[in-house]
Amino acid sequence: MSSTTLHMNTVAGVEVSGDHWIGGRRVASPERFDDVSPIDEQVIASISRGGPAEAAAAVAAAKAAFPAWAATPPAERARLLHRIADLVEERLEQLAIVETTDNGALLRSHLRGVMPRVAHNFRFFADYLVNDLHHPEFETRGHRNHVSWDPSGVAVLITPWNAPLMLATWKIAPALASGCTVVLKPAEWTPLTASLLADITADAGLPAGVFNVVQGYGEEVGDALTGDPDVSRISFTGSVPTARLIARSAAANLTPCSFELGGKSPMIVFADADMDSAVANAVEQYDNAGQVCLAGVRLLVQDSIRDEFLARFVERASSLRQGDPRDLTTDIGPNVSREHVDRIDGFVQRAIADGARAVIGGGPDVDLGGLFYRPTLFVDAQPGSEILTEEVFGPVLTLQTFSTEEEAVAMANGTEFGLAGVLFTGDPDRAERVGAQLVAGTLWVNCFFVRDLRAPFGGSRHSGVGREGGTWSFDFYCDVKNTCTNQDRWTTGR
Ligand code: ADP
């Protein structure tokens, strides 16, 4: 590592360090990369481009801080996490505008929903540690069994750009609550709020080395982190190909991995469903410009209501306002980068060439600039075609019809994914029958996106490995231990 000069950026009026946060201090790399805003494709920050040296330094700092943090009483760990949450709330507007400038997601969502939930992530896992993580005890022929959750060591967290701070703190909060120390590698497209969070942890009084941030490209710094023998856990949210690389790298040390990956989730609408609600929820699948892993992007509509559903969907979707995500009246902002928009457009153009018909959308909105992809709905896609089976991660939905429950289930389960399912029906028996047959980590019935951190979250099949939330998070970050004691052999009193 070098002693290269540190670099401070001013983003939307907020000072954001462009450097790593390792062992409680800022560290610069000799090489840097530009961070570009998707709103206008302007460079907004210069970021240290980490590599193996910075990865090793961060893991070493986290390893050195681990024994003391693991030995810190749970109530004290919880107090510090609540203090972090307080500071997130105090700086909520700064975090919101910096995130919007960095990834193009709506300022309205960041202010009202996302950043308050970032604070809640810390509060929830702090409280869960103290109040809800029960340590079961039971007797076996006079022996006492006691289950405990021992922190495992250094957790490497690798996170994506679609909801940067939200998704990172789903991992950071339980890892820290567990007593693990953390090395976070945010996505290179969206490095900024992770850097602000590093400042917040320092201001909250978190000891040096407990939380570290290494910036850089996945294949450079990410790969060095996942292959480090001093790492006890790897939690990753991102794409299936990257998960394969991480699993391969982690295999050398048998490091346990938690993966939250892509989806191609179905939204099934039966003729007996509340049509208003189904249409409103279907249009909501364009949220975050379609960059939501959970989105129900395959609309499967019972044939008898197809025409009415389609007409109402098109009417409602056409009223969405696309534009500057900093404008609080905007419904859809830009996609994250030019490279990503080109990828989305590739899917769309191949679908059209394959015979699918775009009822709305079908290309970027050139008047707004390059990165605003118009909300798109395809009908008449060929069964088995790419647009029906692969994750686009943009504002692109497809509509297909079915006639029977069996057909709906077969279509819904007909991809390699199993992240979420959305089911609209007025019949509770049907909901139970169909729901039981769907392969999905999360199933929403007559609703969408309701999330409670007590619930398990994750994907089946290629959508993921493991679950996050509540006890599932603690199970992952900890070495769960059972102590079996013969109670009759004590030779001294307590
Ligand atoms: P996307 O294709 O949506 O950008 P990725 O899976 O490539 O998703 O990226 C998600 C995260 O994984 C980012 O933080 C990225 O830097 C990181 N990453 C990419 N490649 C690797 C790798 N080989 N090893 C570790 N992390 C990686």
Short mmCIF file of C-alpha atoms and ligand atoms in Angstrom, two decimals:
data_model
loop_
_atom_site.label_atom_id
_atom_site.label_comp_id
_atom_site.label_asym_id
_atom_site.label_seq_id
_atom_site.Cartn_x
_atom_site.Cartn_y
_atom_site.Cartn_z
CA MET A 1 0.00 0.00 0.00
CA SER A 2 1.20 3.51 -0.63
CA SER A 3 1.04 6.79 1.21
CA THR A 4 -0.72 8.38 -1.77
CA THR A 5 -2.65 11.54 -0.95
CA LEU A 6 -6.13 11.18 0.43
CA HIS A 7 -8.95 12.56 -1.68
CA MET A 8 -12.12 14.28 -0.53
CA ASN A 9 -15.07 14.72 -2.93
CA THR A 10 -17.99 17.10 -2.67
CA VAL A 11 -21.12 15.35 -3.91
CA ALA A 12 -24.39 17.30 -3.91
CA GLY A 13 -22.85 19.57 -1.29
CA VAL A 14 -21.78 16.67 0.95
CA GLU A 15 -18.12 15.90 1.72
CA VAL A 16 -17.41 12.25 0.92
CA SER A 17 -14.04 10.59 1.25
CA GLY A 18 -12.97 8.70 -1.86
CA ASP A 19 -10.63 6.44 0.08
CA HIS A 20 -10.73 3.17 1.95
CA TRP A 21 -11.50 2.96 5.65
CA ILE A 22 -9.10 0.47 7.20
CA GLY A 23 -8.29 0.04 10.88
CA GLY A 24 -9.99 3.30 11.82
CA ARG A 25 -8.22 5.54 9.34
CA ARG A 26 -8.43 6.61 5.72
CA VAL A 27 -6.09 4.87 3.30
CA ALA A 28 -5.55 5.88 -0.35
CA SER A 29 -4.49 3.65 -3.24
CA PRO A 30 -2.00 4.78 -5.85
CA GLU A 31 -4.59 4.16 -8.54
CA ARG A 32 -8.04 5.72 -8.60
CA PHE A 33 -11.22 5.40 -10.65
CA ASP A 34 -14.00 7.81 -11.55
CA ASP A 35 -17.45 7.50 -10.06
CA VAL A 36 -20.09 8.63 -12.56
CA SER A 37 -23.65 9.78 -11.80
CA PRO A 38 -26.32 8.11 -13.93
CA ILE A 39 -28.42 11.26 -13.81
CA ASP A 40 -26.20 13.17 -16.24
CA GLU A 41 -23.18 10.87 -16.73
CA GLN A 42 -20.89 13.41 -15.05
CA VAL A 43 -17.93 12.33 -12.91
CA ILE A 44 -18.88 13.05 -9.30
CA ALA A 45 -16.03 11.49 -7.33
CA SER A 46 -12.56 10.03 -7.51
CA ILE A 47 -12.27 6.74 -5.67
CA SER A 48 -9.28 4.69 -4.51
CA ARG A 49 -8.94 1.56 -6.59
CA GLY A 50 -8.09 -1.14 -4.08
CA GLY A 51 -6.31 -4.38 -4.84
CA PRO A 52 -4.85 -7.35 -2.98
CA ALA A 53 -2.73 -5.16 -0.66
CA GLU A 54 -5.71 -3.15 0.57
CA ALA A 55 -7.81 -6.32 0.87
CA ALA A 56 -5.14 -7.96 3.02
CA ALA A 57 -4.74 -4.83 5.17
CA ALA A 58 -8.48 -4.60 5.78
CA VAL A 59 -8.78 -8.27 6.73
CA ALA A 60 -5.76 -7.92 9.03
CA ALA A 61 -7.32 -4.87 10.71
CA ALA A 62 -10.62 -6.71 11.15
CA LYS A 63 -8.82 -9.78 12.50
CA ALA A 64 -6.89 -7.68 15.04
CA ALA A 65 -10.10 -5.98 16.22
CA PHE A 66 -12.06 -9.24 16.48
CA PRO A 67 -11.14 -10.59 19.95
CA ALA A 68 -12.08 -7.38 21.77
CA TRP A 69 -15.27 -6.86 19.76
CA ALA A 70 -16.34 -10.48 20.23
CA ALA A 71 -15.78 -10.09 23.98
CA THR A 72 -17.77 -6.84 24.14
CA PRO A 73 -21.00 -7.54 26.05
CA PRO A 74 -24.06 -7.79 23.79
CA ALA A 75 -25.72 -4.82 25.50
CA GLU A 76 -22.72 -2.63 24.67
CA ARG A 77 -22.60 -3.83 21.07
CA ALA A 78 -26.33 -3.07 20.83
CA ARG A 79 -25.80 0.41 22.30
CA LEU A 80 -23.21 1.22 19.63
CA LEU A 81 -25.48 -0.06 16.85
CA HIS A 82 -28.28 2.17 18.14
CA ARG A 83 -25.84 5.08 18.15
CA ILE A 84 -25.02 4.35 14.50
CA ALA A 85 -28.76 4.35 13.77
CA ASP A 86 -29.12 7.73 15.54
CA LEU A 87 -26.42 9.21 13.31
CA VAL A 88 -27.96 7.68 10.16
CA GLU A 89 -31.19 9.44 11.12
CA GLU A 90 -29.38 12.72 11.83
CA ARG A 91 -27.65 12.58 8.43
CA LEU A 92 -30.58 11.07 6.56
CA GLU A 93 -30.94 13.87 4.02
CA GLN A 94 -27.24 13.79 3.18
CA LEU A 95 -27.24 10.01 2.76
CA ALA A 96 -30.38 10.24 0.60
CA ILE A 97 -29.09 12.86 -1.84
CA VAL A 98 -25.66 11.25 -2.12
CA GLU A 99 -27.21 7.83 -2.84
CA THR A 100 -29.55 9.35 -5.44
CA THR A 101 -26.68 11.18 -7.14
CA ASP A 102 -24.61 8.00 -7.12
CA ASN A 103 -27.09 5.35 -8.32
CA GLY A 104 -30.00 7.35 -9.77
CA ALA A 105 -32.69 5.84 -7.54
CA LEU A 106 -35.48 8.18 -6.44
CA LEU A 107 -34.70 10.79 -3.79
CA ARG A 108 -38.32 10.45 -2.67
CA SER A 109 -37.80 6.75 -1.90
CA HIS A 110 -34.48 7.36 -0.17
CA LEU A 111 -35.95 10.05 2.08
CA ARG A 112 -39.19 8.34 2.95
CA GLY A 113 -38.40 4.64 2.88
CA VAL A 114 -34.85 3.52 2.27
CA MET A 115 -32.72 5.57 4.66
CA PRO A 116 -35.15 5.23 7.58
CA ARG A 117 -34.90 1.49 6.99
CA VAL A 118 -31.11 1.69 7.01
CA ALA A 119 -31.38 3.05 10.56
CA HIS A 120 -33.97 0.40 11.36
CA ASN A 121 -31.61 -2.36 10.16
CA PHE A 122 -29.17 -1.39 12.93
CA ARG A 123 -31.88 -1.02 15.57
CA PHE A 124 -33.55 -4.30 14.64
CA PHE A 125 -30.43 -6.47 14.90
CA ALA A 126 -29.28 -4.65 18.05
CA ASP A 127 -32.62 -5.38 19.72
CA TYR A 128 -32.79 -8.90 18.33
CA LEU A 129 -29.40 -9.71 19.83
CA VAL A 130 -30.45 -8.51 23.27
CA ASN A 131 -34.11 -9.57 23.39
CA ASP A 132 -34.87 -12.28 20.86
CA LEU A 133 -31.86 -14.48 20.32
CA HIS A 134 -32.91 -17.19 22.75
CA HIS A 135 -30.36 -19.70 23.89
CA PRO A 136 -32.27 -22.97 24.12
CA GLU A 137 -31.54 -25.26 27.05
CA PHE A 138 -32.77 -28.81 27.46
CA GLU A 139 -31.96 -31.98 29.40
CA THR A 140 -30.74 -35.28 27.99
CA ARG A 141 -30.57 -38.05 30.64
CA GLY A 142 -29.33 -35.66 33.32
CA HIS A 143 -27.08 -33.72 30.96
CA ARG A 144 -27.74 -30.08 30.25
CA ASN A 145 -27.62 -28.87 26.62
CA HIS A 146 -27.04 -25.18 26.05
CA VAL A 147 -26.99 -23.59 22.59
CA SER A 148 -24.89 -20.49 22.02
CA TRP A 149 -24.04 -18.27 19.06
CA ASP A 150 -20.29 -17.58 19.03
CA PRO A 151 -19.09 -14.88 16.63
CA SER A 152 -17.10 -16.53 13.85
CA GLY A 153 -14.47 -13.86 13.06
CA VAL A 154 -14.06 -11.59 10.04
CA ALA A 155 -17.08 -11.24 7.75
CA VAL A 156 -16.49 -10.05 4.18
CA LEU A 157 -19.58 -8.40 2.75
CA ILE A 158 -19.81 -7.76 -0.99
CA THR A 159 -22.75 -5.68 -2.08
CA PRO A 160 -24.48 -4.38 -5.23
CA TRP A 161 -25.42 -0.97 -6.58
CA ASN A 162 -29.21 -1.12 -6.87
CA ALA A 163 -29.88 -0.31 -3.19
CA PRO A 164 -26.34 0.20 -1.91
CA LEU A 165 -26.67 1.22 1.72
CA MET A 166 -29.93 -0.62 2.31
CA LEU A 167 -28.55 -3.98 1.18
CA ALA A 168 -25.14 -3.44 2.81
CA THR A 169 -26.68 -2.72 6.20
CA TRP A 170 -28.82 -5.88 6.03
CA LYS A 171 -25.48 -7.61 6.34
CA ILE A 172 -23.40 -5.14 8.38
CA ALA A 173 -25.91 -4.83 11.22
CA PRO A 174 -26.30 -8.56 12.01
CA ALA A 175 -22.58 -9.22 11.46
CA LEU A 176 -21.62 -6.53 13.96
CA ALA A 177 -24.40 -7.51 16.36
CA SER A 178 -23.10 -11.09 16.23
CA GLY A 179 -19.67 -9.94 17.36
CA CYS A 180 -18.01 -10.37 13.98
CA THR A 181 -15.81 -7.66 12.54
CA VAL A 182 -16.53 -6.54 8.99
CA VAL A 183 -14.85 -5.74 5.70
CA LEU A 184 -17.34 -4.19 3.29
CA LYS A 185 -16.69 -4.07 -0.46
CA PRO A 186 -19.38 -1.87 -2.02
CA ALA A 187 -20.07 -2.00 -5.75
CA GLU A 188 -17.71 0.14 -7.81
CA TRP A 189 -20.71 1.90 -9.41
CA THR A 190 -21.89 3.18 -6.01
CA PRO A 191 -19.04 3.63 -3.54
CA LEU A 192 -20.23 6.75 -1.73
CA THR A 193 -22.72 5.91 1.03
CA ALA A 194 -20.44 3.12 2.29
CA SER A 195 -17.81 5.78 2.77
CA LEU A 196 -20.26 8.02 4.65
CA LEU A 197 -21.21 5.04 6.81
CA ALA A 198 -17.55 4.59 7.74
CA ASP A 199 -17.56 8.18 9.08
CA ILE A 200 -20.75 7.44 10.98
CA THR A 201 -19.31 4.32 12.64
CA ALA A 202 -16.28 6.33 13.74
CA ASP A 203 -18.43 9.14 15.10
CA ALA A 204 -20.58 6.59 16.90
CA GLY A 205 -17.50 5.31 18.72
CA LEU A 206 -17.14 1.91 17.07
CA PRO A 207 -13.59 0.73 17.87
CA ALA A 208 -11.01 0.95 15.07
CA GLY A 209 -10.93 -2.11 12.80
CA VAL A 210 -14.42 -3.37 13.71
CA PHE A 211 -15.84 -1.94 10.46
CA ASN A 212 -13.69 -1.49 7.35
CA VAL A 213 -14.48 -0.42 3.79
CA VAL A 214 -12.37 -1.34 0.79
CA GLN A 215 -13.24 0.32 -2.51
CA GLY A 216 -12.48 -1.02 -5.95
CA TYR A 217 -13.42 -3.37 -8.74
CA GLY A 218 -14.88 -6.75 -7.93
CA GLU A 219 -12.40 -8.83 -9.87
CA GLU A 220 -9.45 -6.99 -8.28
CA VAL A 221 -10.21 -6.35 -4.63
CA GLY A 222 -13.27 -8.63 -4.30
CA ASP A 223 -11.39 -11.70 -5.41
CA ALA A 224 -8.55 -11.00 -2.97
CA LEU A 225 -11.02 -10.70 -0.11
CA THR A 226 -12.90 -13.90 -0.82
CA GLY A 227 -9.75 -16.01 -1.03
CA ASP A 228 -8.23 -14.72 2.23
CA PRO A 229 -7.80 -17.56 4.77
CA ASP A 230 -8.48 -15.17 7.68
CA VAL A 231 -12.03 -14.56 6.52
CA SER A 232 -14.65 -16.60 8.38
CA ARG A 233 -17.80 -15.67 6.40
CA ILE A 234 -18.64 -14.21 2.99
CA SER A 235 -22.02 -12.67 2.36
CA PHE A 236 -22.70 -11.56 -1.19
CA THR A 237 -25.60 -9.97 -3.03
CA GLY A 238 -25.20 -9.78 -6.79
CA SER A 239 -25.27 -11.83 -9.94
CA VAL A 240 -25.10 -15.60 -10.46
CA PRO A 241 -21.84 -15.55 -12.49
CA THR A 242 -20.09 -13.54 -9.75
CA ALA A 243 -21.44 -15.92 -7.08
CA ARG A 244 -19.83 -18.81 -8.96
CA LEU A 245 -16.47 -17.01 -8.93
CA ILE A 246 -16.79 -16.23 -5.23
CA ALA A 247 -17.76 -19.82 -4.39
CA ARG A 248 -14.71 -21.04 -6.27
CA SER A 249 -12.44 -18.60 -4.45
CA ALA A 250 -13.99 -19.41 -1.06
CA ALA A 251 -13.65 -23.14 -1.67
CA ALA A 252 -9.89 -22.99 -1.04
CA ASN A 253 -10.55 -22.26 2.64
CA LEU A 254 -14.04 -23.80 2.83
CA THR A 255 -15.29 -20.35 3.86
CA PRO A 256 -19.09 -20.42 4.31
CA CYS A 257 -20.93 -18.20 1.82
CA SER A 258 -24.37 -16.63 1.87
CA PHE A 259 -25.63 -15.65 -1.58
CA GLU A 260 -28.57 -13.47 -2.49
CA LEU A 261 -28.73 -13.56 -6.27
CA GLY A 262 -31.01 -12.80 -9.15
CA GLY A 263 -34.57 -13.60 -9.96
CA LYS A 264 -37.13 -13.82 -12.72
CA SER A 265 -40.08 -13.86 -10.41
CA PRO A 266 -43.65 -14.45 -11.55
CA MET A 267 -46.66 -12.32 -10.70
CA ILE A 268 -49.72 -14.51 -11.15
CA VAL A 269 -53.11 -12.84 -11.51
CA PHE A 270 -56.22 -15.02 -11.36
CA ALA A 271 -59.56 -13.87 -12.75
CA ASP A 272 -61.02 -13.76 -9.24
CA ALA A 273 -58.41 -11.22 -8.04
CA ASP A 274 -59.11 -7.61 -7.06
CA MET A 275 -58.27 -6.06 -10.42
CA ASP A 276 -57.43 -2.56 -9.16
CA SER A 277 -54.96 -3.89 -6.67
CA ALA A 278 -53.43 -6.37 -9.13
CA VAL A 279 -52.89 -3.69 -11.79
CA ALA A 280 -51.42 -1.22 -9.28
CA ASN A 281 -49.03 -3.86 -7.98
CA ALA A 282 -48.06 -4.97 -11.47
CA VAL A 283 -47.07 -1.42 -12.42
CA GLU A 284 -45.09 -1.21 -9.18
CA GLN A 285 -42.75 -3.82 -10.63
CA TYR A 286 -41.08 -0.93 -12.49
CA ASP A 287 -39.92 0.42 -9.13
CA ASN A 288 -36.26 1.50 -9.01
CA ALA A 289 -36.25 1.46 -12.83
CA GLY A 290 -36.66 -2.31 -12.65
CA GLN A 291 -33.43 -2.78 -10.75
CA VAL A 292 -34.95 -4.89 -8.00
CA CYS A 293 -34.00 -8.54 -7.68
CA LEU A 294 -37.39 -9.36 -6.14
CA ALA A 295 -39.52 -7.84 -8.88
CA GLY A 296 -42.35 -9.94 -10.30
CA VAL A 297 -41.30 -9.30 -13.87
CA ARG A 298 -43.26 -12.10 -15.52
CA LEU A 299 -46.93 -11.15 -15.42
CA LEU A 300 -48.93 -14.37 -15.74
CA VAL A 301 -52.56 -13.41 -16.24
CA GLN A 302 -55.56 -15.74 -16.49
CA ASP A 303 -56.79 -15.65 -20.09
CA SER A 304 -60.35 -14.53 -19.32
CA ILE A 305 -59.15 -11.19 -17.89
CA ARG A 306 -56.18 -10.65 -20.18
CA ASP A 307 -57.60 -7.85 -22.33
CA GLU A 308 -58.99 -5.84 -19.44
CA PHE A 309 -55.83 -6.30 -17.39
CA LEU A 310 -53.59 -5.28 -20.28
CA ALA A 311 -55.63 -2.16 -21.07
CA ARG A 312 -55.64 -1.04 -17.45
CA PHE A 313 -51.95 -1.81 -17.02
CA VAL A 314 -50.99 0.21 -20.09
CA GLU A 315 -53.15 3.14 -18.97
CA ARG A 316 -51.58 3.20 -15.52
CA ALA A 317 -48.00 2.58 -16.67
CA SER A 318 -48.32 5.37 -19.24
CA SER A 319 -48.98 7.86 -16.44
CA LEU A 320 -45.63 7.14 -14.73
CA ARG A 321 -43.37 10.20 -14.73
CA GLN A 322 -39.83 9.43 -15.84
CA GLY A 323 -37.14 11.98 -15.17
CA ASP A 324 -34.66 13.47 -12.71
CA PRO A 325 -34.70 11.26 -9.60
CA ARG A 326 -34.05 14.33 -7.42
CA ASP A 327 -37.47 15.71 -8.38
CA LEU A 328 -39.87 14.39 -5.72
CA THR A 329 -42.65 13.94 -8.29
CA THR A 330 -40.60 11.56 -10.47
CA ASP A 331 -41.68 7.90 -10.52
CA ILE A 332 -38.85 6.36 -12.55
CA GLY A 333 -35.27 7.58 -12.72
CA PRO A 334 -32.32 6.48 -14.83
CA ASN A 335 -30.65 3.08 -14.91
CA VAL A 336 -27.31 2.84 -13.21
CA SER A 337 -24.77 3.10 -16.04
CA ARG A 338 -24.36 3.20 -19.79
CA GLU A 339 -23.01 -0.32 -19.77
CA HIS A 340 -26.12 -1.51 -17.94
CA VAL A 341 -28.51 0.36 -20.24
CA ASP A 342 -26.80 -1.23 -23.24
CA ARG A 343 -27.27 -4.62 -21.60
CA ILE A 344 -31.00 -3.93 -21.01
CA ASP A 345 -31.41 -2.73 -24.58
CA GLY A 346 -29.66 -5.86 -25.84
CA PHE A 347 -32.32 -8.00 -24.15
CA VAL A 348 -35.10 -5.81 -25.55
CA GLN A 349 -33.82 -5.78 -29.12
CA ARG A 350 -33.21 -9.54 -29.14
CA ALA A 351 -36.74 -10.11 -27.77
CA ILE A 352 -38.17 -8.00 -30.60
CA ALA A 353 -36.06 -9.89 -33.15
CA ASP A 354 -37.38 -13.09 -31.56
CA GLY A 355 -40.99 -12.09 -32.28
CA ALA A 356 -42.06 -10.46 -29.01
CA ARG A 357 -44.10 -7.24 -29.25
CA ALA A 358 -43.44 -4.21 -27.02
CA VAL A 359 -46.87 -2.80 -26.10
CA ILE A 360 -45.16 0.11 -24.34
CA GLY A 361 -41.53 1.23 -24.24
CA GLY A 362 -38.94 -0.72 -26.17
CA GLY A 363 -35.99 1.68 -25.96
CA PRO A 364 -34.38 4.52 -24.02
CA ASP A 365 -35.98 7.96 -23.75
CA VAL A 366 -33.54 9.93 -25.86
CA ASP A 367 -34.99 13.30 -24.82
CA LEU A 368 -33.97 12.67 -21.23
CA GLY A 369 -30.43 11.61 -22.08
CA GLY A 370 -28.98 8.20 -22.49
CA LEU A 371 -29.66 6.31 -19.31
CA PHE A 372 -33.44 6.57 -18.94
CA TYR A 373 -34.92 3.34 -20.25
CA ARG A 374 -38.63 3.59 -20.99
CA PRO A 375 -40.88 1.22 -19.03
CA THR A 376 -41.43 -1.70 -21.38
CA LEU A 377 -44.05 -4.45 -21.53
CA PHE A 378 -43.74 -7.38 -23.90
CA VAL A 379 -46.51 -9.67 -25.11
CA ASP A 380 -46.30 -12.62 -27.51
CA ALA A 381 -42.81 -13.67 -26.37
CA GLN A 382 -41.82 -17.15 -27.55
CA PRO A 383 -42.10 -19.79 -24.81
CA GLY A 384 -38.62 -20.55 -23.50
CA SER A 385 -37.11 -17.43 -25.07
CA GLU A 386 -34.44 -15.37 -23.35
CA ILE A 387 -36.77 -12.52 -22.37
CA LEU A 388 -38.91 -15.02 -20.39
CA THR A 389 -36.06 -16.85 -18.70
CA GLU A 390 -33.12 -14.50 -18.03
CA GLU A 391 -32.87 -11.62 -15.59
CA VAL A 392 -32.88 -8.22 -17.38
CA PHE A 393 -32.67 -6.03 -14.25
CA GLY A 394 -34.31 -3.10 -15.99
CA PRO A 395 -37.85 -1.74 -16.47
CA VAL A 396 -38.88 -4.62 -18.71
CA LEU A 397 -41.87 -6.85 -17.97
CA THR A 398 -43.52 -9.60 -19.98
CA LEU A 399 -47.17 -10.65 -20.04
CA GLN A 400 -48.28 -14.21 -20.71
CA THR A 401 -51.61 -15.93 -20.23
CA PHE A 402 -52.67 -19.21 -18.65
CA SER A 403 -55.99 -20.94 -18.28
CA THR A 404 -55.63 -23.39 -15.36
CA GLU A 405 -53.90 -23.41 -11.99
CA GLU A 406 -51.63 -26.23 -13.17
CA GLU A 407 -50.55 -24.18 -16.15
CA ALA A 408 -49.91 -21.12 -13.97
CA VAL A 409 -47.73 -23.13 -11.57
CA ALA A 410 -45.74 -24.72 -14.40
CA MET A 411 -45.09 -21.34 -16.01
CA ALA A 412 -44.25 -19.69 -12.69
CA ASN A 413 -41.70 -22.37 -11.80
CA GLY A 414 -40.28 -22.58 -15.31
CA THR A 415 -36.98 -20.73 -14.81
CA GLU A 416 -33.70 -21.50 -13.04
CA PHE A 417 -34.60 -18.94 -10.34
CA GLY A 418 -36.72 -19.07 -7.19
CA LEU A 419 -36.43 -15.75 -5.40
CA ALA A 420 -39.97 -14.44 -5.05
CA GLY A 421 -43.52 -15.04 -6.21
CA VAL A 422 -46.45 -12.65 -6.29
CA LEU A 423 -49.93 -14.12 -6.34
CA PHE A 424 -53.21 -12.28 -6.80
CA THR A 425 -56.44 -14.17 -6.18
CA GLY A 426 -59.67 -13.57 -4.27
CA ASP A 427 -59.86 -17.22 -3.17
CA PRO A 428 -57.92 -18.16 -0.01
CA ASP A 429 -58.05 -21.88 -0.84
CA ARG A 430 -56.55 -21.24 -4.23
CA ALA A 431 -53.87 -19.02 -2.68
CA GLU A 432 -52.90 -21.88 -0.35
CA ARG A 433 -53.03 -24.54 -3.07
CA VAL A 434 -51.03 -22.59 -5.64
CA GLY A 435 -48.71 -20.98 -3.12
CA ALA A 436 -47.66 -24.38 -1.78
CA GLN A 437 -46.44 -25.38 -5.25
CA LEU A 438 -44.41 -22.26 -6.06
CA VAL A 439 -40.63 -22.37 -5.68
CA ALA A 440 -39.75 -19.08 -3.99
CA GLY A 441 -37.97 -17.76 -0.91
CA THR A 442 -40.65 -15.11 -0.49
CA LEU A 443 -44.26 -15.36 -1.59
CA TRP A 444 -46.51 -12.30 -1.50
CA VAL A 445 -50.25 -12.96 -1.70
CA ASN A 446 -52.37 -9.97 -2.75
CA CYS A 447 -49.51 -7.62 -1.85
CA PHE A 448 -45.94 -6.85 -2.79
CA PHE A 449 -42.72 -5.80 -1.08
CA VAL A 450 -43.94 -5.99 2.49
CA ARG A 451 -40.72 -6.84 4.39
CA ASP A 452 -40.20 -7.64 8.05
CA LEU A 453 -36.67 -8.33 9.28
CA ARG A 454 -37.99 -11.15 11.48
CA ALA A 455 -38.87 -13.08 8.31
CA PRO A 456 -36.38 -15.20 6.38
CA PHE A 457 -35.22 -13.63 3.14
CA GLY A 458 -33.38 -15.37 0.32
CA GLY A 459 -33.72 -17.42 -2.79
CA SER A 460 -34.18 -21.00 -3.87
CA ARG A 461 -32.47 -22.67 -6.85
CA HIS A 462 -30.02 -20.25 -8.51
CA SER A 463 -31.51 -17.28 -6.66
CA GLY A 464 -29.39 -17.89 -3.63
CA VAL A 465 -27.84 -19.91 -0.87
CA GLY A 466 -29.03 -19.38 2.69
CA ARG A 467 -31.42 -16.92 4.26
CA GLU A 468 -31.01 -13.52 5.90
CA GLY A 469 -33.16 -11.93 8.61
CA GLY A 470 -33.78 -12.61 12.31
CA THR A 471 -32.16 -15.78 13.64
CA TRP A 472 -31.11 -16.82 10.10
CA SER A 473 -28.61 -13.93 10.00
CA PHE A 474 -27.16 -14.84 13.40
CA ASP A 475 -26.97 -18.50 12.35
CA PHE A 476 -24.84 -17.47 9.39
CA TYR A 477 -22.43 -15.06 11.05
CA CYS A 478 -21.94 -17.19 14.15
CA ASP A 479 -20.50 -20.56 14.96
CA VAL A 480 -23.55 -22.09 16.57
CA LYS A 481 -22.39 -24.25 19.45
CA ASN A 482 -24.09 -26.82 21.65
CA THR A 483 -22.53 -27.40 25.08
CA CYS A 484 -23.62 -30.68 26.67
CA THR A 485 -22.76 -30.85 30.39
CA ASN A 486 -22.95 -33.73 32.86
CA GLN A 487 -24.39 -31.92 35.87
CA ASP A 488 -23.30 -34.55 38.42
CA ARG A 489 -19.53 -34.25 38.19
CA TRP A 490 -18.84 -30.82 39.69
CA THR A 491 -16.20 -31.00 42.39
CA THR A 492 -16.43 -27.33 43.40
CA GLY A 493 -19.38 -25.02 44.01
CA ARG A 494 -19.98 -21.94 41.90
P1 ADP B 1 -23.83 -6.73 -11.28
O1 ADP B 1 -23.61 -7.56 -12.51
O2 ADP B 1 -25.24 -6.53 -10.94
O3 ADP B 1 -22.99 -5.48 -11.22
P2 ADP B 1 -22.01 -8.24 -9.74
O4 ADP B 1 -22.34 -9.57 -9.20
O5 ADP B 1 -21.01 -8.17 -10.84
O6 ADP B 1 -23.39 -7.62 -10.11
O7 ADP B 1 -21.51 -7.25 -8.62
C1 ADP B 1 -21.95 -7.26 -7.29
C2 ADP B 1 -20.77 -7.04 -6.39
O8 ADP B 1 -19.83 -8.09 -6.61
C3 ADP B 1 -19.99 -5.74 -6.64
O9 ADP B 1 -19.59 -5.21 -5.39
C4 ADP B 1 -18.80 -6.21 -7.43
O10 ADP B 1 -17.68 -5.38 -7.29
C5 ADP B 1 -18.53 -7.55 -6.78
N1 ADP B 1 -17.73 -8.48 -7.60
C6 ADP B 1 -17.67 -8.57 -8.95
N2 ADP B 1 -16.82 -9.54 -9.34
C7 ADP B 1 -16.31 -10.09 -8.21
C8 ADP B 1 -15.38 -11.14 -7.93
N3 ADP B 1 -14.81 -11.83 -8.90
N4 ADP B 1 -15.11 -11.43 -6.65
C9 ADP B 1 -15.71 -10.75 -5.65
N5 ADP B 1 -16.58 -9.76 -5.84
C10 ADP B 1 -16.90 -9.41 -7.10
#
